[in-house]
mmCIF file of C-alpha atoms in Angstrom:
data_model
loop_
_atom_site.group_PDB
_atom_site.id
_atom_site.type_symbol
_atom_site.label_atom_id
_atom_site.label_comp_id
_atom_site.label_asym_id
_atom_site.label_seq_id
_atom_site.Cartn_x
_atom_site.Cartn_y
_atom_site.Cartn_z
ATOM 1 C CA MET A 282 -131.846 188.356 -23.455
ATOM 2 C CA LEU A 283 -129.779 185.530 -24.953
ATOM 3 C CA TYR A 284 -131.341 183.399 -27.721
ATOM 4 C CA GLY A 285 -131.639 179.777 -26.796
ATOM 5 C CA PHE A 286 -130.720 180.329 -23.143
ATOM 6 C CA SER A 287 -133.857 178.763 -21.742
ATOM 7 C CA PHE A 288 -133.012 175.463 -23.671
ATOM 8 C CA ALA A 289 -129.302 175.634 -22.998
ATOM 9 C CA LYS A 290 -128.936 176.554 -19.320
ATOM 10 C CA GLN A 291 -129.202 173.073 -17.838
ATOM 11 C CA ARG A 292 -126.583 171.670 -20.287
ATOM 12 C CA ILE A 293 -124.413 174.724 -19.712
ATOM 13 C CA LYS A 294 -124.449 173.938 -15.961
ATOM 14 C CA GLN A 295 -123.551 170.244 -16.513
ATOM 15 C CA GLU A 296 -120.727 170.973 -18.950
ATOM 16 C CA ASN A 297 -119.541 174.144 -17.118
ATOM 17 C CA ASN A 298 -119.104 175.704 -20.417
ATOM 18 C CA CYS A 299 -121.118 177.866 -22.828
ATOM 19 C CA TYR A 300 -120.655 178.325 -26.510
ATOM 20 C CA LEU A 301 -121.540 182.010 -27.476
ATOM 21 C CA VAL A 302 -122.332 182.592 -31.098
ATOM 22 C CA GLU A 303 -123.503 185.634 -33.036
ATOM 23 C CA GLY A 304 -126.903 184.661 -34.599
ATOM 24 C CA TYR A 305 -129.986 182.503 -33.919
ATOM 25 C CA THR A 306 -129.313 180.367 -37.000
ATOM 26 C CA ASP A 307 -126.021 179.401 -35.510
ATOM 27 C CA VAL A 308 -127.757 178.169 -32.397
ATOM 28 C CA LEU A 309 -130.099 176.223 -34.373
ATOM 29 C CA ALA A 310 -127.356 174.634 -36.465
ATOM 30 C CA PHE A 311 -125.474 173.560 -33.280
ATOM 31 C CA HIS A 312 -128.627 171.991 -31.842
ATOM 32 C CA HIS A 313 -129.864 170.216 -34.924
ATOM 33 C CA MET A 314 -126.737 169.284 -36.747
ATOM 34 C CA VAL A 315 -124.184 168.738 -33.960
ATOM 35 C CA GLY A 316 -126.516 167.911 -31.049
ATOM 36 C CA TRP A 317 -124.896 170.510 -28.675
ATOM 37 C CA GLU A 318 -127.310 172.293 -26.465
ATOM 38 C CA GLN A 319 -124.939 174.447 -24.547
ATOM 39 C CA VAL A 320 -125.057 177.218 -27.184
ATOM 40 C CA VAL A 321 -126.543 180.741 -27.047
ATOM 41 C CA ALA A 322 -126.500 183.812 -29.124
ATOM 42 C CA SER A 323 -126.107 187.539 -28.276
ATOM 43 C CA ALA A 324 -128.253 188.116 -31.371
ATOM 44 C CA GLY A 325 -125.780 190.644 -32.882
ATOM 45 C CA THR A 326 -125.687 193.010 -29.774
ATOM 46 C CA SER A 327 -122.677 193.531 -27.686
ATOM 47 C CA LEU A 328 -122.833 191.600 -24.289
ATOM 48 C CA THR A 329 -124.598 193.410 -21.436
ATOM 49 C CA GLU A 330 -124.093 193.183 -17.690
ATOM 50 C CA ALA A 331 -127.418 191.415 -17.431
ATOM 51 C CA GLN A 332 -126.529 188.792 -20.041
ATOM 52 C CA MET A 333 -123.272 188.021 -18.436
ATOM 53 C CA GLY A 334 -124.945 187.892 -15.032
ATOM 54 C CA TYR A 335 -127.325 185.215 -16.312
ATOM 55 C CA LEU A 336 -124.559 183.150 -17.701
ATOM 56 C CA PHE A 337 -122.337 183.441 -14.655
ATOM 57 C CA ARG A 338 -125.044 181.769 -12.555
ATOM 58 C CA PHE A 339 -124.524 178.611 -14.655
ATOM 59 C CA THR A 340 -120.923 178.559 -15.702
ATOM 60 C CA THR A 341 -117.505 180.373 -15.347
ATOM 61 C CA LYS A 342 -116.269 179.366 -18.838
ATOM 62 C CA ILE A 343 -117.231 180.982 -22.132
ATOM 63 C CA THR A 344 -116.127 179.887 -25.547
ATOM 64 C CA LEU A 345 -116.665 182.500 -28.207
ATOM 65 C CA VAL A 346 -117.423 181.135 -31.690
ATOM 66 C CA PHE A 347 -117.270 184.000 -34.252
ATOM 67 C CA ASP A 348 -117.113 184.372 -38.045
ATOM 68 C CA GLY A 349 -113.620 184.661 -39.483
ATOM 69 C CA ASP A 350 -114.216 188.008 -41.152
ATOM 70 C CA GLN A 351 -113.130 191.362 -39.652
ATOM 71 C CA ALA A 352 -116.624 191.985 -38.194
ATOM 72 C CA GLY A 353 -116.395 188.709 -36.326
ATOM 73 C CA ILE A 354 -112.897 189.297 -35.088
ATOM 74 C CA ARG A 355 -113.918 192.727 -33.853
ATOM 75 C CA ALA A 356 -117.059 191.339 -32.105
ATOM 76 C CA ALA A 357 -114.824 188.797 -30.346
ATOM 77 C CA LEU A 358 -112.331 191.499 -29.220
ATOM 78 C CA ARG A 359 -115.209 193.644 -27.819
ATOM 79 C CA GLY A 360 -116.561 190.781 -25.698
ATOM 80 C CA ILE A 361 -113.214 189.516 -24.278
ATOM 81 C CA ASP A 362 -112.471 192.238 -21.781
ATOM 82 C CA LYS A 363 -116.019 192.351 -20.533
ATOM 83 C CA LEU A 364 -116.144 188.668 -19.877
ATOM 84 C CA LEU A 365 -112.665 188.628 -18.319
ATOM 85 C CA ALA A 366 -113.606 191.406 -15.868
ATOM 86 C CA LYS A 367 -116.768 189.520 -14.976
ATOM 87 C CA GLY A 368 -114.542 186.561 -13.882
ATOM 88 C CA PHE A 369 -115.088 184.214 -16.883
ATOM 89 C CA GLU A 370 -112.409 181.984 -18.314
ATOM 90 C CA VAL A 371 -112.520 182.978 -21.961
ATOM 91 C CA LYS A 372 -111.609 180.845 -25.029
ATOM 92 C CA ILE A 373 -112.134 181.844 -28.722
ATOM 93 C CA ILE A 374 -112.782 179.863 -31.896
ATOM 94 C CA LEU A 375 -112.514 181.703 -35.237
ATOM 95 C CA LEU A 376 -114.118 180.169 -38.244
ATOM 96 C CA PRO A 377 -112.525 180.390 -41.733
ATOM 97 C CA PRO A 378 -113.034 183.780 -43.483
ATOM 98 C CA GLY A 379 -116.588 184.030 -44.924
ATOM 99 C CA GLU A 380 -118.017 181.277 -42.880
ATOM 100 C CA ASP A 381 -120.341 181.237 -39.950
ATOM 101 C CA PRO A 382 -121.319 178.055 -37.850
ATOM 102 C CA ASP A 383 -124.312 177.390 -39.950
ATOM 103 C CA SER A 384 -122.747 177.709 -43.394
ATOM 104 C CA TYR A 385 -119.593 175.858 -42.323
ATOM 105 C CA LEU A 386 -121.488 173.020 -40.825
ATOM 106 C CA ARG A 387 -123.456 172.498 -44.047
ATOM 107 C CA LYS A 388 -120.162 172.571 -45.932
ATOM 108 C CA ILE A 389 -118.093 170.147 -44.033
ATOM 109 C CA GLY A 390 -120.479 168.077 -41.911
ATOM 110 C CA ALA A 391 -120.790 167.640 -38.085
ATOM 111 C CA ALA A 392 -117.773 165.389 -37.492
ATOM 112 C CA ALA A 393 -115.307 167.618 -39.349
ATOM 113 C CA PHE A 394 -116.844 170.687 -37.672
ATOM 114 C CA ILE A 395 -116.352 169.268 -34.167
ATOM 115 C CA HIS A 396 -112.783 168.307 -35.179
ATOM 116 C CA TYR A 397 -112.268 171.891 -36.328
ATOM 117 C CA LEU A 398 -113.683 173.413 -33.061
ATOM 118 C CA ASN A 399 -111.406 171.249 -30.881
ATOM 119 C CA HIS A 400 -108.279 172.245 -32.791
ATOM 120 C CA ALA A 401 -108.952 175.926 -33.503
ATOM 121 C CA ILE A 402 -109.763 176.776 -29.782
ATOM 122 C CA GLN A 403 -107.390 179.531 -28.309
ATOM 123 C CA ASP A 404 -107.066 181.404 -25.138
ATOM 124 C CA PHE A 405 -107.514 185.129 -25.248
ATOM 125 C CA ILE A 406 -103.838 185.940 -25.268
ATOM 126 C CA THR A 407 -103.043 183.762 -28.247
ATOM 127 C CA PHE A 408 -106.103 185.043 -30.106
ATOM 128 C CA LYS A 409 -105.319 188.655 -29.494
ATOM 129 C CA ALA A 410 -101.603 188.159 -30.336
ATOM 130 C CA GLY A 411 -102.532 186.426 -33.572
ATOM 131 C CA PHE A 412 -104.848 189.195 -34.690
ATOM 132 C CA LEU A 413 -103.181 192.346 -33.213
ATOM 133 C CA LEU A 414 -99.635 191.455 -34.335
ATOM 134 C CA ASN A 415 -100.380 189.720 -37.572
ATOM 135 C CA HIS A 416 -103.256 191.517 -39.238
ATOM 136 C CA THR A 417 -100.638 193.332 -41.217
ATOM 137 C CA SER A 418 -97.511 191.912 -42.804
ATOM 138 C CA GLU A 419 -95.235 194.392 -41.151
ATOM 139 C CA GLN A 420 -95.641 196.566 -38.009
ATOM 140 C CA HIS A 421 -93.665 199.515 -36.706
ATOM 141 C CA PRO A 422 -92.197 198.705 -33.161
ATOM 142 C CA VAL A 423 -94.402 201.386 -31.624
ATOM 143 C CA GLU A 424 -97.554 199.688 -33.166
ATOM 144 C CA GLN A 425 -96.305 196.380 -31.775
ATOM 145 C CA ALA A 426 -95.802 197.827 -28.345
ATOM 146 C CA GLN A 427 -99.350 199.268 -28.436
ATOM 147 C CA CYS A 428 -100.637 195.762 -29.339
ATOM 148 C CA ILE A 429 -98.917 194.305 -26.361
ATOM 149 C CA ARG A 430 -100.206 196.998 -24.155
ATOM 150 C CA ASP A 431 -103.728 196.084 -25.375
ATOM 151 C CA ILE A 432 -103.159 192.460 -24.375
ATOM 152 C CA VAL A 433 -101.850 193.440 -20.847
ATOM 153 C CA ARG A 434 -104.896 195.692 -20.472
ATOM 154 C CA SER A 435 -107.025 192.563 -20.894
ATOM 155 C CA ILE A 436 -105.017 190.770 -18.281
ATOM 156 C CA VAL A 437 -105.598 193.749 -15.853
ATOM 157 C CA ALA A 438 -109.357 193.124 -16.313
ATOM 158 C CA ILE A 439 -109.111 189.685 -14.643
ATOM 159 C CA PRO A 440 -110.196 189.765 -11.045
ATOM 160 C CA ASP A 441 -108.147 186.830 -9.839
ATOM 161 C CA GLU A 442 -104.534 187.874 -8.902
ATOM 162 C CA ILE A 443 -103.043 184.322 -9.529
ATOM 163 C CA THR A 444 -104.629 184.025 -12.943
ATOM 164 C CA ARG A 445 -103.367 187.473 -13.893
ATOM 165 C CA SER A 446 -99.769 186.462 -12.844
ATOM 166 C CA LEU A 447 -99.949 183.242 -14.867
ATOM 167 C CA PHE A 448 -101.185 185.104 -18.016
ATOM 168 C CA LEU A 449 -98.315 187.713 -17.562
ATOM 169 C CA LYS A 450 -95.853 184.797 -17.642
ATOM 170 C CA LYS A 451 -97.414 183.413 -20.792
ATOM 171 C CA CYS A 452 -97.335 186.906 -22.376
ATOM 172 C CA SER A 453 -93.752 187.212 -21.453
ATOM 173 C CA LYS A 454 -92.787 184.019 -23.186
ATOM 174 C CA LEU A 455 -95.052 184.529 -26.188
ATOM 175 C CA PHE A 456 -93.491 187.802 -27.088
ATOM 176 C CA SER A 457 -89.917 187.149 -25.680
ATOM 177 C CA ILE A 458 -90.240 190.157 -23.371
ATOM 178 C CA GLU A 459 -88.859 190.312 -19.878
ATOM 179 C CA GLU A 460 -91.552 189.898 -17.358
ATOM 180 C CA ALA A 461 -90.303 192.781 -15.397
ATOM 181 C CA LEU A 462 -91.090 195.100 -18.231
ATOM 182 C CA LEU A 463 -94.637 193.639 -18.522
ATOM 183 C CA LEU A 464 -95.115 194.007 -14.818
ATOM 184 C CA SER A 465 -94.250 197.713 -15.110
ATOM 185 C CA THR A 466 -96.824 198.178 -17.823
ATOM 186 C CA TYR A 467 -99.303 196.111 -15.877
ATOM 187 C CA HIS A 468 -99.050 198.284 -12.794
ATOM 188 C CA GLU A 469 -99.187 201.486 -15.007
ATOM 189 C CA LEU A 470 -102.527 200.294 -16.402
ATOM 190 C CA CYS A 471 -103.766 199.115 -13.016
ATOM 191 C CA ASN A 472 -103.149 202.728 -11.713
ATOM 192 C CA GLN A 473 -105.124 204.065 -14.760
ATOM 193 C CA ALA A 474 -107.927 201.589 -14.140
ATOM 194 C CA THR A 475 -108.353 202.484 -10.515
ATOM 195 C CA SER A 476 -109.269 206.072 -11.512
ATOM 196 C CA THR A 477 -112.291 204.932 -13.414
ATOM 197 C CA PRO A 478 -115.687 205.618 -11.933
ATOM 198 C CA LEU A 479 -116.703 201.922 -11.983
ATOM 199 C CA LEU A 480 -113.650 200.855 -10.071
ATOM 200 C CA GLN A 481 -113.986 203.686 -7.593
ATOM 201 C CA GLN A 482 -117.612 202.446 -6.911
ATOM 202 C CA LYS A 483 -116.187 198.925 -6.526
ATOM 203 C CA ARG A 484 -113.533 200.153 -4.043
ATOM 204 C CA SER A 485 -116.251 202.009 -2.168
ATOM 205 C CA PHE A 486 -118.309 198.846 -2.061
ATOM 206 C CA ILE A 487 -115.525 196.830 -0.678
ATOM 207 C CA LYS A 488 -114.770 199.328 2.036
ATOM 208 C CA ARG A 489 -118.437 199.274 3.114
ATOM 209 C CA HIS A 490 -119.183 195.530 2.844
ATOM 210 C CA GLY A 491 -115.755 193.731 2.813
ATOM 211 C CA THR A 492 -115.099 190.697 0.643
ATOM 212 C CA GLY A 493 -114.381 187.045 1.221
ATOM 213 C CA ASN A 494 -110.563 187.608 0.688
ATOM 214 C CA HIS A 495 -110.203 190.859 2.689
ATOM 215 C CA SER A 496 -110.971 192.024 6.161
ATOM 216 C CA PRO A 497 -114.165 193.981 6.560
ATOM 217 C CA TYR A 498 -114.014 197.647 6.608
ATOM 218 C CA VAL A 499 -113.667 199.284 10.066
ATOM 219 C CA ASP A 500 -114.423 202.912 10.977
ATOM 220 C CA HIS A 501 -111.001 203.681 12.625
ATOM 221 C CA ARG A 502 -112.449 206.817 14.174
ATOM 222 C CA LYS A 503 -114.263 204.656 16.698
ATOM 223 C CA LEU A 504 -111.217 202.519 17.705
ATOM 224 C CA HIS A 505 -109.190 203.027 20.799
ATOM 225 C CA PHE A 506 -105.944 204.814 19.955
ATOM 226 C CA ILE A 507 -103.838 201.679 20.584
ATOM 227 C CA ASN A 508 -105.973 199.584 18.369
ATOM 228 C CA LYS A 509 -105.523 202.316 15.553
ATOM 229 C CA LEU A 510 -101.767 201.845 16.082
ATOM 230 C CA THR A 511 -102.076 198.114 15.697
ATOM 231 C CA THR A 512 -104.027 198.454 12.478
ATOM 232 C CA SER A 513 -101.460 200.915 11.010
ATOM 233 C CA ILE A 514 -98.462 198.674 12.126
ATOM 234 C CA GLU A 515 -99.833 195.911 9.980
ATOM 235 C CA ALA A 516 -100.459 198.288 7.140
ATOM 236 C CA TYR A 517 -96.791 199.435 7.194
ATOM 237 C CA GLU A 518 -95.561 195.915 7.471
ATOM 238 C CA GLN A 519 -97.614 195.095 4.257
ATOM 239 C CA GLU A 520 -96.255 198.143 2.511
ATOM 240 C CA ILE A 521 -92.608 197.207 3.422
ATOM 241 C CA MET A 522 -93.197 193.722 1.804
ATOM 242 C CA ARG A 523 -94.745 195.263 -1.295
ATOM 243 C CA ILE A 524 -91.644 197.507 -1.739
ATOM 244 C CA VAL A 525 -89.359 194.481 -1.353
ATOM 245 C CA LEU A 526 -91.323 192.482 -3.780
ATOM 246 C CA THR A 527 -91.513 195.327 -6.324
ATOM 247 C CA TYR A 528 -88.033 196.830 -5.995
ATOM 248 C CA GLY A 529 -86.003 194.303 -3.964
ATOM 249 C CA CYS A 530 -83.362 193.744 -6.743
ATOM 250 C CA VAL A 531 -82.959 197.483 -7.393
ATOM 251 C CA LYS A 532 -79.229 198.287 -6.649
ATOM 252 C CA LEU A 533 -78.540 201.042 -4.304
ATOM 253 C CA SER A 534 -74.853 200.685 -4.808
ATOM 254 C CA GLU A 535 -72.416 198.292 -6.470
ATOM 255 C CA GLU A 536 -72.445 196.148 -3.334
ATOM 256 C CA GLN A 537 -75.970 196.535 -1.893
ATOM 257 C CA TYR A 538 -79.427 195.537 -3.207
ATOM 258 C CA LEU A 539 -82.504 197.325 -1.800
ATOM 259 C CA TYR A 540 -83.709 194.233 0.058
ATOM 260 C CA GLU A 541 -80.409 193.970 1.866
ATOM 261 C CA TYR A 542 -80.695 197.526 2.986
ATOM 262 C CA MET A 543 -84.238 197.213 4.187
ATOM 263 C CA PHE A 544 -83.634 193.942 6.032
ATOM 264 C CA LEU A 545 -80.718 195.768 7.789
ATOM 265 C CA GLU A 546 -82.836 198.623 8.759
ATOM 266 C CA LEU A 547 -85.537 196.392 10.072
ATOM 267 C CA GLY A 548 -83.066 194.895 12.644
ATOM 268 C CA ASP A 549 -84.918 193.026 15.381
ATOM 269 C CA ILE A 550 -88.414 194.074 14.500
ATOM 270 C CA ALA A 551 -90.845 191.134 14.618
ATOM 271 C CA PHE A 552 -93.715 191.287 12.196
ATOM 272 C CA ARG A 553 -97.295 191.024 13.429
ATOM 273 C CA SER A 554 -99.114 190.169 10.121
ATOM 274 C CA ALA A 555 -99.335 186.461 9.541
ATOM 275 C CA ASN A 556 -98.774 186.853 5.785
ATOM 276 C CA CYS A 557 -95.721 189.143 6.319
ATOM 277 C CA ILE A 558 -94.195 186.680 8.758
ATOM 278 C CA MET A 559 -94.783 183.762 6.251
ATOM 279 C CA LEU A 560 -93.292 185.841 3.455
ATOM 280 C CA PHE A 561 -90.351 187.026 5.516
ATOM 281 C CA ASP A 562 -89.403 183.495 6.571
ATOM 282 C CA TYR A 563 -89.577 182.487 2.910
ATOM 283 C CA PHE A 564 -87.185 185.317 2.029
ATOM 284 C CA LYS A 565 -84.776 183.997 4.641
ATOM 285 C CA LYS A 566 -84.748 180.511 2.989
ATOM 286 C CA VAL A 567 -84.265 182.140 -0.435
ATOM 287 C CA LEU A 568 -81.220 184.049 0.846
ATOM 288 C CA GLN A 569 -79.795 180.921 2.550
ATOM 289 C CA LEU A 570 -79.929 179.196 -0.891
ATOM 290 C CA GLY A 571 -78.009 182.113 -2.518
ATOM 291 C CA GLY A 572 -81.074 183.613 -4.181
ATOM 292 C CA THR A 573 -82.185 187.264 -4.527
ATOM 293 C CA VAL A 574 -85.416 188.602 -3.015
ATOM 294 C CA ASP A 575 -88.245 190.046 -5.254
ATOM 295 C CA ILE A 576 -91.586 189.075 -6.774
ATOM 296 C CA GLN A 577 -89.955 186.747 -9.203
ATOM 297 C CA CYS A 578 -88.477 184.438 -6.399
ATOM 298 C CA CYS A 579 -92.086 183.983 -5.102
ATOM 299 C CA LEU A 580 -93.524 183.229 -8.420
ATOM 300 C CA ASP A 581 -90.885 180.806 -9.412
ATOM 301 C CA GLY A 582 -91.303 178.804 -6.169
ATOM 302 C CA MET A 583 -93.619 175.860 -5.581
ATOM 303 C CA ASP A 584 -95.415 177.266 -2.603
ATOM 304 C CA GLU A 585 -98.863 178.395 -3.848
ATOM 305 C CA ALA A 586 -99.688 180.192 -0.582
ATOM 306 C CA ILE A 587 -96.476 182.381 -0.931
ATOM 307 C CA LYS A 588 -97.467 183.160 -4.585
ATOM 308 C CA LYS A 589 -100.913 184.309 -3.482
ATOM 309 C CA ILE A 590 -99.655 186.429 -0.640
ATOM 310 C CA ALA A 591 -97.055 188.135 -2.881
ATOM 311 C CA ILE A 592 -99.460 188.803 -5.691
ATOM 312 C CA ASP A 593 -102.068 190.273 -3.221
ATOM 313 C CA LEU A 594 -99.408 192.585 -1.804
ATOM 314 C CA MET A 595 -98.386 193.668 -5.250
ATOM 315 C CA ALA A 596 -101.885 194.693 -6.147
ATOM 316 C CA SER A 597 -101.707 197.512 -3.705
ATOM 317 C CA PRO A 598 -104.939 199.445 -3.044
ATOM 318 C CA HIS A 599 -103.211 202.783 -2.059
ATOM 319 C CA GLU A 600 -103.147 205.636 -4.436
ATOM 320 C CA ILE A 601 -102.471 209.406 -4.293
ATOM 321 C CA SER A 602 -105.716 211.422 -4.062
ATOM 322 C CA GLU A 603 -106.510 213.366 -7.262
ATOM 323 C CA ALA A 604 -107.510 216.294 -4.970
ATOM 324 C CA TRP A 605 -103.891 216.835 -4.098
ATOM 325 C CA VAL A 606 -103.073 217.523 -7.626
ATOM 326 C CA LYS A 607 -106.235 219.423 -8.571
ATOM 327 C CA LYS A 608 -106.707 221.503 -5.491
ATOM 328 C CA TYR A 609 -103.199 222.046 -4.108
ATOM 329 C CA GLY A 610 -100.981 221.568 -7.199
ATOM 330 C CA ILE A 611 -98.975 218.975 -5.432
ATOM 331 C CA TYR A 612 -97.227 216.387 -7.625
ATOM 332 C CA THR A 613 -95.156 213.466 -6.678
ATOM 333 C CA VAL A 614 -92.344 211.536 -8.427
ATOM 334 C CA GLY A 615 -92.794 207.880 -9.389
ATOM 335 C CA GLU A 616 -91.748 205.229 -6.811
ATOM 336 C CA ILE A 617 -88.855 203.867 -8.796
ATOM 337 C CA ASP A 618 -87.309 207.460 -9.008
ATOM 338 C CA ASN A 619 -87.004 207.669 -5.226
ATOM 339 C CA VAL A 620 -87.094 204.057 -3.941
ATOM 340 C CA TYR A 621 -84.428 204.586 -1.319
ATOM 341 C CA GLN A 622 -86.213 207.563 0.420
ATOM 342 C CA MET A 623 -89.540 205.825 0.100
ATOM 343 C CA SER A 624 -88.144 202.701 1.647
ATOM 344 C CA LEU A 625 -86.532 204.515 4.586
ATOM 345 C CA GLU A 626 -89.650 206.518 5.164
ATOM 346 C CA VAL A 627 -92.007 203.526 5.481
ATOM 347 C CA ILE A 628 -89.582 201.697 7.818
ATOM 348 C CA LEU A 629 -89.352 204.849 10.078
ATOM 349 C CA ARG A 630 -93.064 205.164 10.088
ATOM 350 C CA LEU A 631 -93.409 201.582 11.198
ATOM 351 C CA LYS A 632 -90.737 202.181 13.994
ATOM 352 C CA ILE A 633 -92.518 205.226 15.277
ATOM 353 C CA ARG A 634 -95.892 203.388 15.457
ATOM 354 C CA LEU A 635 -94.293 200.624 17.406
ATOM 355 C CA VAL A 636 -92.773 203.053 19.903
ATOM 356 C CA GLN A 637 -96.063 204.895 20.229
ATOM 357 C CA GLU A 638 -97.760 201.516 20.849
ATOM 358 C CA LEU A 639 -95.279 200.924 23.706
ATOM 359 C CA ILE A 640 -95.859 204.437 25.065
ATOM 360 C CA GLU A 641 -99.642 203.786 25.192
ATOM 361 C CA GLN A 642 -99.159 200.487 26.873
ATOM 362 C CA ASN A 643 -96.783 202.052 29.455
ATOM 363 C CA ARG A 644 -99.320 204.863 29.952
ATOM 364 C CA GLU A 645 -102.151 202.294 30.696
ATOM 365 C CA GLU A 646 -99.801 200.586 33.225
ATOM 366 C CA LEU A 647 -99.300 203.875 35.004
ATOM 367 C CA THR A 648 -103.078 204.320 35.569
ATOM 368 C CA LYS A 649 -103.078 201.089 37.716
ATOM 369 C CA GLU A 650 -102.356 201.025 41.479
ATOM 370 C CA LEU A 651 -98.548 200.686 41.716
ATOM 371 C CA THR A 652 -95.932 200.761 44.361
ATOM 372 C CA LEU A 653 -93.679 203.868 44.428
ATOM 373 C CA GLU A 654 -90.707 201.843 42.926
ATOM 374 C CA ALA A 655 -92.811 200.387 40.100
ATOM 375 C CA GLU A 656 -94.254 203.799 39.257
ATOM 376 C CA GLU A 657 -90.828 205.368 39.150
ATOM 377 C CA HIS A 658 -89.605 202.591 36.889
ATOM 378 C CA LEU A 659 -92.568 203.083 34.392
ATOM 379 C CA LEU A 660 -91.882 206.757 34.383
ATOM 380 C CA GLN A 661 -88.223 206.192 33.434
ATOM 381 C CA VAL A 662 -89.470 203.847 30.682
ATOM 382 C CA HIS A 663 -91.881 206.502 29.555
ATOM 383 C CA GLN A 664 -89.027 209.022 29.277
ATOM 384 C CA SER A 665 -86.872 206.624 27.289
ATOM 385 C CA LEU A 666 -89.776 205.782 24.929
ATOM 386 C CA LYS A 667 -90.531 209.508 24.336
ATOM 387 C CA ALA A 668 -86.898 210.060 23.562
ATOM 388 C CA SER A 669 -86.901 207.288 21.031
ATOM 389 C CA GLU A 670 -90.109 208.753 19.495
ATOM 390 C CA CYS A 671 -88.498 212.079 19.141
ATOM 391 C CA SER A 672 -85.443 210.701 17.593
ATOM 392 C CA ILE A 673 -87.354 208.774 14.956
ATOM 393 C CA ALA A 674 -89.613 211.723 14.270
ATOM 394 C CA LYS A 675 -86.426 213.926 13.574
ATOM 395 C CA ARG A 676 -85.238 211.311 11.102
ATOM 396 C CA LEU A 677 -88.624 211.041 9.572
ATOM 397 C CA GLY A 678 -88.874 214.690 9.263
ATOM 398 C CA THR A 679 -85.604 214.873 7.499
ATOM 399 C CA VAL A 680 -86.527 212.097 5.110
ATOM 400 C CA VAL A 681 -89.905 213.642 4.214
ATOM 401 C CA ALA A 682 -88.387 217.087 3.812
ATOM 402 C CA GLN A 683 -85.889 215.743 1.362
#
C-alpha cells in the first residue's frame, strides 16, 4: 500500500517522523545514497485513508518531499489537508524545479542533499502562502483573499483546538491581518464543514460513544426531570461563556461592552460547570488589571488550561437544523447581527432553569412527612418560585418574539 513501508516502519517509529516521496526510485535513493530508512512512497496515487491509518500507527509527523514542478506542488497541496484532518503534524520540502530526490541526489551528493532538506523544510502555512500568493507576480485582492481562505480551510481540518489557535495566530502575523477577521472566516468555514456527511457521521459517532475529551452521550429522555435541568443549566453556562469569548468586546453603547452587560445581568448567579467557574474567575482577574474580556485575553495569557477551555468553548457543537430551513422556511440572522437579544435570551433561559430546579427540589420536600408549619412555609416558597418563573417566562417570551 506504501512502497518501502515494511522496511521503513521500525525506523519511522524510532524517529517519530516519516518522509513521504512520490516514486519508488526516490525511496531507493534515500536508502542507498543517504542511508535514511524512514522513507516511503505513495507510488503516484493520492493518499488513502488506509495508507494514512498505517502511518498513524507509527508516527504523528509526516514530511512531504515533492518535486519542484507544478505537478509536485499540486500533489503536496492535495495531501496536506487529508493529513492534517487525520491528526498529523505536516512539514513540506520542495525540491528545485525539474528535480526529484533521485536526480538531485546524484547531482549534488548526499551531504549537500541533507543540508538542503534541513534548510528547505517548511510548515504547511508557509508552504501554502509561498505557492498560493506568489505563483503569479501580481494578484487581485479578491484572489489573495481566496488564497488566505484556502489556508484557513487547512487550519479548520486540524483536530486539535490549541494547534488550530496557534496556526491562526501565525497566519495573522504572516499576512498582517487582524486575528479577529481570521477567526470570523475560521468559524464560517467550520460551520460549512459541519454540514458535510463525513463530519455528521463523526458527530453521530461521538454522541453514541463519547471521546476522551468530552462527556459520554446520555439519553436525556431517561433522566429524572431534575437531572435534565442540571444538564441544561451547565449547557447554558457554557453558551454564555462562548458568547462572552466571541463577542465580549462588541460595544452595545458608547459606555458599555457586551461582557459588562452580561456580567451585570448574571448578578449573583454561581456557575456549576468547573470550566466556567475557572474561566469566570480568570475574567475577574483580567478586569481587575484593567483589561477587556474576550477570546484574545485568554489566548494572550500564560495559563494553558484557560486557553484550552476557551478554545473548546469557541468550537461550539450547536447548529441550526437544516430541516427548519427546508421544511418550514424558517431563516435566522447571524449571531453578530443580534448579539444583544441572543445574550439576553440565553441568560433568561439559564435563570428560568435555575428557578425550575428550585421548584422541583421544593416539590420533593413537600412529599416528605412535615409539620404543618414546615409545609405552609414550603407552599409559600413554591408560590414565590412559580411567580419568579412566570416573570422570567414573560421576559423570555418578549425577547424571543422580538
